[in-house]
């Protein structure tokens, strides 16, 4: 006991004062911790209607997109109300960033993913994820009728697609068909006996080049027709010729001659009405580019991308057009890559690759970097064509 103000206070009273003081200090400490967010991690309460589409199992723990932590279901609210409140603890996670490439345009391609048997025309848009790798942003199916549809080709304005598909009378083989990119009715443009393949629109939008094997001997021949499907003209005579394409200036029609299973890259000048064939490069038998198939000009006409074939080995090459084969690079090395197509900005190339077993759509830079499978499908997917 201690005398205070001349009076003695019991020992128990002094102990009580001490305990009260400690309690006050404890309350103040907890309040300060709570104020500065040190007592527990971020907490957020959402109604089920606010959450992304998801199915929650009986266990009250899981993850919500955009927020890493633990979900705690308030079970007391499950039965009484139609809204289940979920407390999410943890720290917010950054959403992956994605930006389109190829100016956001579509790539048309053939895929049998719908039924596992029939090739239909599909569209895919490509972007880059936050690691800088190409990824599929969205895909949609453009055709769904019977019969395989292959070798899509765009109109210069990007509004229409050409493709090969069975004629109305299947005995006539394959015809060149046209469809608007936003869907709708299809039109049979070529409508002739034999298989019509490898359609290509001229840069001015007035002509279509295609290949037909309707001759009695069955060899491939180059044809031209109006963009509306009229005025068909065969320009091949003595050789098996296919895959006609134009550069942006339309000075010549370039194509592939096949002889004894070898492929030669040739051209026909426009001023001679495409009647006089001559090799692209006179320096070697096949030219310095080697055996060329699947040729395609870059949007500005300065580069040529193609498939270089040597037996069963197929690689993508890029060459300077003006050098006539003196300057080129093979930018893939698996031996199973073909059907290249340029992005409208000339910075990317899409192509078909069988390096994973079945054909799939790949994307790479124009220098051959970041080669990425954007199909990621067990289906067969091939013949890409990038919208202008």
XYZ file of N, CA and C in Angstrom, residues 1 138 148:
9
model
N 0.827 -1.198 0.000
C 0.000 0.000 0.000
C 0.859 1.245 0.000
N -9.132 -13.733 -81.327
C -10.486 -14.226 -81.588
C -10.502 -14.999 -82.895
N -14.899 -29.706 -98.952
C -13.695 -29.015 -98.490
C -13.529 -27.666 -99.180
